[in-house]
Coordinates of C-alpha atoms in Angstrom, one line a residue:
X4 CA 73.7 79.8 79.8
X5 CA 74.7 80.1 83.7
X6 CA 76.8 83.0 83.1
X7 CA 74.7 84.5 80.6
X8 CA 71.7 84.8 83.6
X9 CA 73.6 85.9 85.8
X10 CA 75.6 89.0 83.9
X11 CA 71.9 90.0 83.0
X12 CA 70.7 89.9 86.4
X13 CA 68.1 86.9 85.9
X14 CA 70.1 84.4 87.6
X15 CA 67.6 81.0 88.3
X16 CA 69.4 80.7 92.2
X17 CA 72.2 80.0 93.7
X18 CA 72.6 76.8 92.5
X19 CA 72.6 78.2 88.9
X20 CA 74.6 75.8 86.8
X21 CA 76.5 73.9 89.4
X22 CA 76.6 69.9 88.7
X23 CA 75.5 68.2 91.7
X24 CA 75.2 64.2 92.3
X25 CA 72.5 62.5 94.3
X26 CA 72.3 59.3 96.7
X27 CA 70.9 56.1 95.5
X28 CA 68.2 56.7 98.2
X29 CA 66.5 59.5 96.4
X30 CA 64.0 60.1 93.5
X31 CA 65.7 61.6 90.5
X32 CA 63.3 61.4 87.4
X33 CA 64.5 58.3 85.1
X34 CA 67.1 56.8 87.2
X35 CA 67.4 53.7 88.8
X36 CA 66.6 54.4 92.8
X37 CA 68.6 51.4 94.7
X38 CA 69.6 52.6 97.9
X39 CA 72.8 50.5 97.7
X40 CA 70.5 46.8 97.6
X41 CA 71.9 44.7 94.3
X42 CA 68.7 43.3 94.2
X43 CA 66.8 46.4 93.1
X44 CA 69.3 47.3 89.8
X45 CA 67.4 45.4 87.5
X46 CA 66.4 48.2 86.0
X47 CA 62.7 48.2 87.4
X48 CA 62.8 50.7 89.8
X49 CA 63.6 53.9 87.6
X50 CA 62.1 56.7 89.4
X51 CA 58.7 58.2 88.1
X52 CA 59.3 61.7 89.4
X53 CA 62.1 63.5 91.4
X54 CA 61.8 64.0 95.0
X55 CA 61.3 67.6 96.9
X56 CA 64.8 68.4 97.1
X57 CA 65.9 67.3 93.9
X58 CA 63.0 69.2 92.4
X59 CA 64.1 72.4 94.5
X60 CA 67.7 71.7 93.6
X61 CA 66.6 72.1 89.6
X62 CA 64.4 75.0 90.5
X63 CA 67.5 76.7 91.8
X64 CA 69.5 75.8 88.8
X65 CA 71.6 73.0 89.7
X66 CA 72.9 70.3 87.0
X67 CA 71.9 66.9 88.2
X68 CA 74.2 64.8 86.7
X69 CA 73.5 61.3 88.2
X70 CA 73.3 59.2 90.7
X71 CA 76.1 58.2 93.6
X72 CA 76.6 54.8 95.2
X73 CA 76.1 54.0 98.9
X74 CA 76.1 51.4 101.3
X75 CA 73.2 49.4 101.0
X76 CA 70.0 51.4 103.1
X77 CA 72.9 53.5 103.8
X78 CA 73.8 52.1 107.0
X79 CA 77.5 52.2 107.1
X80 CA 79.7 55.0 108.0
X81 CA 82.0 54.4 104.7
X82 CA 81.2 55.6 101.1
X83 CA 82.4 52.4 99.8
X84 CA 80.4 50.2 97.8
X85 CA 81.5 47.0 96.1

């Protein structure tokens, strides 16, 4: 469908069709928003409504395709998270 936009010139952005993957730490509609903390995956804290730049991101045509882990309130310099 990306392609097909663009070829005709109606292209939604620049982010038209490319998957992206968000923090823990922001809103995506539906998913769980953890911020790294174990204590907030119960499944409770599924986000109501995306946040600004994830609703920008879809305006300009990006995929969201999930979520990413982090360090928990993202305070380490590493990407790891157990």
């Amino acid at each position: 469908a990306s392609t097909e936009r663009y070829e005709s010139g109606r292209s939604l952005g620049p982010w038209d069709g490319v998957p992206v993957m968000i923090k823990t730490e922001i809103d995506v509609e539906g998913l769980r928003t953890t911020s790294g903390r174990r204590y907030r995956s119960d499944g409770t804290d599924a986000a109501t409504r995306d946040d600004t730049v994830v609703r920008r991101l879809r305006e300009a045509g990006a995929i969201v395709v999930g979520t990413t882990v982090m360090h928990e309130k993202g305070v380490q310099p590493t990407g790891f998270n157990p």
